[in-house]
Every structure is written in structure tokens, then in C-alpha cells.
CSV table of N, CA, C and O in Angstrom, one decimal:
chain,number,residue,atom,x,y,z
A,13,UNK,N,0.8,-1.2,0.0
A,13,UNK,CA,0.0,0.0,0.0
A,13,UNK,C,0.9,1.3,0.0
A,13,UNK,O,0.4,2.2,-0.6
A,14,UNK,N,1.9,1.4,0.4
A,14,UNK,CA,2.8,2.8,0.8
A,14,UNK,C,3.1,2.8,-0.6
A,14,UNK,O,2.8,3.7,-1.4
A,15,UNK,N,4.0,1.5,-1.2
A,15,UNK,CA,4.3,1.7,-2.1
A,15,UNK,C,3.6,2.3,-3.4
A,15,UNK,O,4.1,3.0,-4.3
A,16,UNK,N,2.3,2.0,-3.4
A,16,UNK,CA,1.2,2.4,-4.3
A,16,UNK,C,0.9,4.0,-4.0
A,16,UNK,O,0.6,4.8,-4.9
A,17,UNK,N,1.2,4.5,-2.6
A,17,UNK,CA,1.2,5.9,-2.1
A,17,UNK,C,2.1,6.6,-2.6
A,17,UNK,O,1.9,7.7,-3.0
A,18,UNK,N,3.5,6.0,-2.7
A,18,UNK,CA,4.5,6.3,-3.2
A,18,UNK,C,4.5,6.7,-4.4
A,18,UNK,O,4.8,7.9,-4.4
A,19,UNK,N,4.2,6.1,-5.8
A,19,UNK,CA,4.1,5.8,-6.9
A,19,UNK,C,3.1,6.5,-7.9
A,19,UNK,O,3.3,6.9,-9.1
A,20,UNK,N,1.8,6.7,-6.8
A,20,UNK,CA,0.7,7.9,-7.3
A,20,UNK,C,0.5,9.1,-6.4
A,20,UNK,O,-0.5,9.8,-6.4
A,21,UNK,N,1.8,9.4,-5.6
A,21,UNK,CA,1.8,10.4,-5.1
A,21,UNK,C,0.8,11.8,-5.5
A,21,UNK,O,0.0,12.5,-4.9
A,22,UNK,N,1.3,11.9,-6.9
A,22,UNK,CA,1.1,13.2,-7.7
A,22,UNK,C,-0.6,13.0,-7.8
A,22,UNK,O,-1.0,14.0,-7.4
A,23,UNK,N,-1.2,12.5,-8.0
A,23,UNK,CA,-3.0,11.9,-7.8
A,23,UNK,C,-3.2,11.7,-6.8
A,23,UNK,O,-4.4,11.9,-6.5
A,24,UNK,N,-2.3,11.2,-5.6
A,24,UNK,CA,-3.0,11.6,-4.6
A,24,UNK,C,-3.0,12.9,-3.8
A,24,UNK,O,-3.6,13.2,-2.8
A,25,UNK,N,-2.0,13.4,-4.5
A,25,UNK,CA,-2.1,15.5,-3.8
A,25,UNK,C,-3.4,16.0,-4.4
A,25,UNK,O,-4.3,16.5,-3.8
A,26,UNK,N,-3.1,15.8,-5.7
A,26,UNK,CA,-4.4,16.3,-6.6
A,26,UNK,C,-5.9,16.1,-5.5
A,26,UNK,O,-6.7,16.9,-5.2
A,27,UNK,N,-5.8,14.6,-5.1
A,27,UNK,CA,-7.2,14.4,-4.7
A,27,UNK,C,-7.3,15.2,-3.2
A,27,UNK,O,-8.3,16.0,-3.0
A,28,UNK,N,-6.4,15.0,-2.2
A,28,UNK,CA,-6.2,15.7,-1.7
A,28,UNK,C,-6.3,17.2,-1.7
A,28,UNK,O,-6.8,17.8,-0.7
A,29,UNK,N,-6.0,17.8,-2.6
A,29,UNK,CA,-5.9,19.1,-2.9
A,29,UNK,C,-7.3,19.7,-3.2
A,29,UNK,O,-7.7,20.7,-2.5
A,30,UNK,N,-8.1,19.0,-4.2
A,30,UNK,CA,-9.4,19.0,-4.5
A,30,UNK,C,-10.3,18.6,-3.0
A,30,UNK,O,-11.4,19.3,-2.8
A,31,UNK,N,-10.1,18.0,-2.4
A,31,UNK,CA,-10.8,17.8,-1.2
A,31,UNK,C,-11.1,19.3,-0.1
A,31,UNK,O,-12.0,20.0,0.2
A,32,UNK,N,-9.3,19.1,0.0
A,32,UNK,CA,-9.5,20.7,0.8
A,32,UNK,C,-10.2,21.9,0.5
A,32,UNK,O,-10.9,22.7,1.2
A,33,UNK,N,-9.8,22.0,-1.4
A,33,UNK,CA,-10.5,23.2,-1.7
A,33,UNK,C,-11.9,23.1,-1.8
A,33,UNK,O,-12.5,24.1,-2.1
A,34,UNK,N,-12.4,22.2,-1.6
A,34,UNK,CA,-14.3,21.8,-1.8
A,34,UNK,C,-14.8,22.0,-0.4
A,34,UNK,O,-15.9,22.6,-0.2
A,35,UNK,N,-13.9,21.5,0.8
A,35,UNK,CA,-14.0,21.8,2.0
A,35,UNK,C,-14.3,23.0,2.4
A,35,UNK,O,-15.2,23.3,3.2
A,36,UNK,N,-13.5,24.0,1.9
A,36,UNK,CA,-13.3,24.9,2.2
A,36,UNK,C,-14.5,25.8,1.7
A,36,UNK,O,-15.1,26.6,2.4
A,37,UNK,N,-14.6,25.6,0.0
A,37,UNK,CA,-15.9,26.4,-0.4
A,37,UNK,C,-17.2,25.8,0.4
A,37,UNK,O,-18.0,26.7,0.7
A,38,UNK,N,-17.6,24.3,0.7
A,38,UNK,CA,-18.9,24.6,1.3
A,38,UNK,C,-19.1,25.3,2.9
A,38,UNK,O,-20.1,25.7,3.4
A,39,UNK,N,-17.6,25.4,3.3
A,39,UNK,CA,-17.6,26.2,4.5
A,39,UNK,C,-17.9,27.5,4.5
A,39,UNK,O,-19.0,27.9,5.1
A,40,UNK,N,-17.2,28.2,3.9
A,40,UNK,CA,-17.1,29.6,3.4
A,40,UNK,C,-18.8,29.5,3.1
A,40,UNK,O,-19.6,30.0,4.0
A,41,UNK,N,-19.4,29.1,1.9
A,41,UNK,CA,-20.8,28.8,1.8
A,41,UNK,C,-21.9,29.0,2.6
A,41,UNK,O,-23.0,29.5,2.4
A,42,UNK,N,-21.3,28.3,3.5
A,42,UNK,CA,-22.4,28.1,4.9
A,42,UNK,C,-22.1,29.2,5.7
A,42,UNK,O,-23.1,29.8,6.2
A,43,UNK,N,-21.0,29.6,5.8
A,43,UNK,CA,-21.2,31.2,7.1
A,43,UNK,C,-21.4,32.2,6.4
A,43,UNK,O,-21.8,33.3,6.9
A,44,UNK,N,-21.2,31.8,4.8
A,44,UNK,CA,-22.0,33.4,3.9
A,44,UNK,C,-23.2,33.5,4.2
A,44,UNK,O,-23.8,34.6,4.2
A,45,UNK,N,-23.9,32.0,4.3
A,45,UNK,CA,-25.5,32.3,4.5
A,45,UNK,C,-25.8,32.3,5.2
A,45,UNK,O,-27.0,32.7,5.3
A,46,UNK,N,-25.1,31.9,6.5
A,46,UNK,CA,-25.6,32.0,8.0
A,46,UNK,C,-25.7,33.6,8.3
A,46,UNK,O,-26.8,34.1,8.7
A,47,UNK,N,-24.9,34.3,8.1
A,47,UNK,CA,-24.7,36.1,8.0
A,47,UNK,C,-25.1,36.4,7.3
A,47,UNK,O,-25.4,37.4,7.7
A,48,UNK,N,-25.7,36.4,5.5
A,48,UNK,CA,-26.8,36.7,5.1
A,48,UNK,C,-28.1,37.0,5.7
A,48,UNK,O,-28.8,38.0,5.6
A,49,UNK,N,-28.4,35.8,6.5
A,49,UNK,CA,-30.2,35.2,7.3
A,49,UNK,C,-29.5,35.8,8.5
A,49,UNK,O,-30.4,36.7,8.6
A,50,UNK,N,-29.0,36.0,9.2
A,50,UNK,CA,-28.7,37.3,10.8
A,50,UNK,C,-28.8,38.7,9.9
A,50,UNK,O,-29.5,39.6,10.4
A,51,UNK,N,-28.1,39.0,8.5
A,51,UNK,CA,-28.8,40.5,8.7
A,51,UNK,C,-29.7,41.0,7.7
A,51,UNK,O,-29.8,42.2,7.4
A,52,UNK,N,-30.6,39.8,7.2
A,52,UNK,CA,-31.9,40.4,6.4
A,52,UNK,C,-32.7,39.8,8.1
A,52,UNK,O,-33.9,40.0,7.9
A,53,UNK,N,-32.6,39.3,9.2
A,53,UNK,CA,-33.5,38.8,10.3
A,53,UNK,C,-33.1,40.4,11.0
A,53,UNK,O,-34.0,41.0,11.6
A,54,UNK,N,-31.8,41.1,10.9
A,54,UNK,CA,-32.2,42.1,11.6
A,54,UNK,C,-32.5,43.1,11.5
A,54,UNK,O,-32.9,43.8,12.4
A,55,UNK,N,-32.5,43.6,9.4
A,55,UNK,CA,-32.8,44.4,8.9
A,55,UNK,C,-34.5,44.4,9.2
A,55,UNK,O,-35.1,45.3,9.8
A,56,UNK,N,-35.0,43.4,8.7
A,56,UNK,CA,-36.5,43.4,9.4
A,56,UNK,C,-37.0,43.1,10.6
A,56,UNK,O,-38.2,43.0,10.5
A,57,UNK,N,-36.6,43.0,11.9
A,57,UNK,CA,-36.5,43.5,13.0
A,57,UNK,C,-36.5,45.0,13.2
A,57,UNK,O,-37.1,45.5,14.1
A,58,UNK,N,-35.6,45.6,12.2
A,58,UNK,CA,-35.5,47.0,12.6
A,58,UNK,C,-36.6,47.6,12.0
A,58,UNK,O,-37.2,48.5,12.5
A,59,UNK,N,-36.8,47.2,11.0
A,59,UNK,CA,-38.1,47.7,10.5
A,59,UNK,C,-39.4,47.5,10.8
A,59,UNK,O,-40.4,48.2,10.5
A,60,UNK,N,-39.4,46.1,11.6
A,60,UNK,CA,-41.1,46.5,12.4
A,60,UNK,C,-41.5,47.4,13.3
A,60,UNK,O,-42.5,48.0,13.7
A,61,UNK,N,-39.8,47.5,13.8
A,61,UNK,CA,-40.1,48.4,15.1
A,61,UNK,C,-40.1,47.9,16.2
A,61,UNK,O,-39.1,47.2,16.5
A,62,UNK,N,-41.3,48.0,17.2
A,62,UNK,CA,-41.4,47.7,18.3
A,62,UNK,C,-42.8,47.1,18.3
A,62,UNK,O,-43.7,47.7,18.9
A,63,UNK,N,-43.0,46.0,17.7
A,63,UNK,CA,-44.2,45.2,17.5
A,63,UNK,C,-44.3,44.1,18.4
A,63,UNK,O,-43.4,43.4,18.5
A,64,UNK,N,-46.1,44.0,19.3
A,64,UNK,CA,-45.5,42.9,20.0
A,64,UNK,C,-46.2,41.6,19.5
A,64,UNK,O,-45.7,40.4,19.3
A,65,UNK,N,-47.7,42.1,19.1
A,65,UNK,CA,-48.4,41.2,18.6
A,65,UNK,C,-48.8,41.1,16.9
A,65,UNK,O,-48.7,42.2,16.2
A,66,UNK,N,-49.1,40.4,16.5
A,66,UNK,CA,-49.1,40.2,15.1
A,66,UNK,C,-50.3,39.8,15.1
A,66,UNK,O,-50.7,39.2,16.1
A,67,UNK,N,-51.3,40.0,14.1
A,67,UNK,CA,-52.9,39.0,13.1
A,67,UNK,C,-52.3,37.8,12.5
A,67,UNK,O,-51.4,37.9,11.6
A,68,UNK,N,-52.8,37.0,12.8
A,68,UNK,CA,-52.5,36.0,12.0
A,68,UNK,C,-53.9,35.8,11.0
A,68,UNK,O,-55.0,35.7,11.5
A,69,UNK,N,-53.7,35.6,9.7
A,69,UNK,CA,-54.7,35.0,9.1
A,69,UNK,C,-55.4,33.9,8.8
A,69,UNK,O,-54.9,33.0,8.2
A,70,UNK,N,-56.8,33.9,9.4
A,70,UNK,CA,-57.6,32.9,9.5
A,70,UNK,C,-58.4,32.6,8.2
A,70,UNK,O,-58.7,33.3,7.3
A,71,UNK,N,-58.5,30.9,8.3
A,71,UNK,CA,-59.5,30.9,7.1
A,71,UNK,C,-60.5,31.4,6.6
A,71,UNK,O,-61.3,31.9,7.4
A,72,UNK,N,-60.9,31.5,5.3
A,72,UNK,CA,-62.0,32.2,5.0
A,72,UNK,C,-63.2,31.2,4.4
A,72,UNK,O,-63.0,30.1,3.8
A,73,UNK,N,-64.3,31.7,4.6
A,73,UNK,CA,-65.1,30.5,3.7
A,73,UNK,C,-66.4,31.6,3.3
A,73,UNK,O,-66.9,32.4,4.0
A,74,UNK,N,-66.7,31.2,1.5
A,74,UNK,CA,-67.9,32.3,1.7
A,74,UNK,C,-69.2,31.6,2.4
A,74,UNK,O,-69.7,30.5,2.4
A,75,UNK,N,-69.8,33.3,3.3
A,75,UNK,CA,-70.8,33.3,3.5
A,75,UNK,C,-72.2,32.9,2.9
A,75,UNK,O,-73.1,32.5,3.5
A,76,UNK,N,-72.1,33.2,1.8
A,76,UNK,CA,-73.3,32.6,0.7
A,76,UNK,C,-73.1,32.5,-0.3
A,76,UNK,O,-72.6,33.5,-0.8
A,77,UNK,N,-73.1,31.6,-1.1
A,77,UNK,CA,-73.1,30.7,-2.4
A,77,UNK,C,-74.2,30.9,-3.6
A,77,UNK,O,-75.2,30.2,-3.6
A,78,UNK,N,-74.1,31.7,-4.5
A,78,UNK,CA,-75.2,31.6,-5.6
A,78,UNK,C,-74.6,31.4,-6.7
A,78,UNK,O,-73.5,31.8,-6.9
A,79,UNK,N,-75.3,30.8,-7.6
A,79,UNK,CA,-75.4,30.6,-9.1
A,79,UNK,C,-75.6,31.4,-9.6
A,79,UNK,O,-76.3,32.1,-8.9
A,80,UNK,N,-75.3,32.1,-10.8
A,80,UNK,CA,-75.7,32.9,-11.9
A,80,UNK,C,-74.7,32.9,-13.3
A,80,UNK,O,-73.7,32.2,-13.6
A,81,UNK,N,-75.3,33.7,-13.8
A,81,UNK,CA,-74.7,33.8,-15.3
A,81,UNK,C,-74.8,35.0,-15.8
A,81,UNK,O,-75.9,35.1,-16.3
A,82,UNK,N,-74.2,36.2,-16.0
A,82,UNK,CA,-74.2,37.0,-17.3
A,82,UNK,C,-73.9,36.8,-18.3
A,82,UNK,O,-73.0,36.2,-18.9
A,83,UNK,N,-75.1,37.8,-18.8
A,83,UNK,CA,-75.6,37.4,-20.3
A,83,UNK,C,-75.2,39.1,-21.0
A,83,UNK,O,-75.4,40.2,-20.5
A,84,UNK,N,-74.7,38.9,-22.2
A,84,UNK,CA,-74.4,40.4,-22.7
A,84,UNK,C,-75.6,40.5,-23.4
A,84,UNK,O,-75.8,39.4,-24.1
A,85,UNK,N,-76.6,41.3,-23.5
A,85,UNK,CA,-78.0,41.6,-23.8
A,85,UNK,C,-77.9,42.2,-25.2
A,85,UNK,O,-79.0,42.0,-25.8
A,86,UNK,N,-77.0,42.9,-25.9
A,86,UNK,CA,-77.0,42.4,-27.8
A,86,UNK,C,-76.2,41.7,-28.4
A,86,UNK,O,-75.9,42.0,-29.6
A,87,UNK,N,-75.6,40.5,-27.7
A,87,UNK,CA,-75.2,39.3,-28.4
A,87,UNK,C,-75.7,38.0,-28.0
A,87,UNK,O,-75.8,37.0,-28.7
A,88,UNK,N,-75.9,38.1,-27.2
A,88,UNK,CA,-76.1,37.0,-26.1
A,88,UNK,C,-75.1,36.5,-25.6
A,88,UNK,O,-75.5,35.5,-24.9
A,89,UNK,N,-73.9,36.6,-25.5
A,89,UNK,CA,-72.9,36.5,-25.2
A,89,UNK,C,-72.6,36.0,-23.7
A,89,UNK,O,-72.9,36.9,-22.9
A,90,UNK,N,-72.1,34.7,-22.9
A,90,UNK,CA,-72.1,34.4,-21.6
A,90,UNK,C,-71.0,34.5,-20.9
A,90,UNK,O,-71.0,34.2,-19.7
């Protein structure tokens, strides 16, 4: 096995190399977006203000239900 380590050294830096740098970007990645989502969470924080309670929206359902049809009255048109 060393020997084989030995021998493909240069492919295994490569892979190696490739590792670290992939590492490194989904790192970098993740704390770009973790500090993205802290300052659009505190830019709107600052902009509600000093809100304590919120509406939440409830379902709606209609009240009354009718049938009908318009009719355009010189074509007949529906």
C-alpha cells in the first residue's frame, strides 16, 4: 500500500488538494449564509419596530353561495 502511495503520489495530492478546496468552499458557503439570514432577520426586526403582537390570518369561507350567469344583452354573449 505505501508503495502504491509512493508511486501515485502526484494523484493523490491532486485528490487531496481537491478535497481541501471543496471543503473549504462549502464552509465559506455556509457562514456566507448563516450572515446573510442574521442580517436580512435584523434588517427586518429594525423595521417593524417595536411590534409585540401580530394577526394572524384565519381561514375564510364564503358566507353565501349563488349561481348565476351573465348574459351580454345584444349578443347574447355568456
Amino acid at each position: 500500500m505505501l508503495r502504491g502511495l509512493i508511486h501515485y503520489w502526484r494523484i493523490n495530492l491532486a485528490v487531496v488538494l481537491a478535497a481541501a478546496v471543496a471543503t473549504s468552499v462549502l464552509t465559506g458557503a455556509l457562514l456566507v449564509g448563516d450572515s446573510v439570514r442574521g442580517s436580512l432577520r435584523a434588517l427586518t426586526l429594525d423595521r417593524l419596530g417595536r411590534i409585540d403582537e401580530a394577526l394572524a390570518p384565519f381561514e375564510v369561507a364564503p358566507a353565501l353561495l349563488l349561481r348565476g350567469a351573465a348574459v351580454q344583452p345584444d349578443t347574447g354573449a355568456r
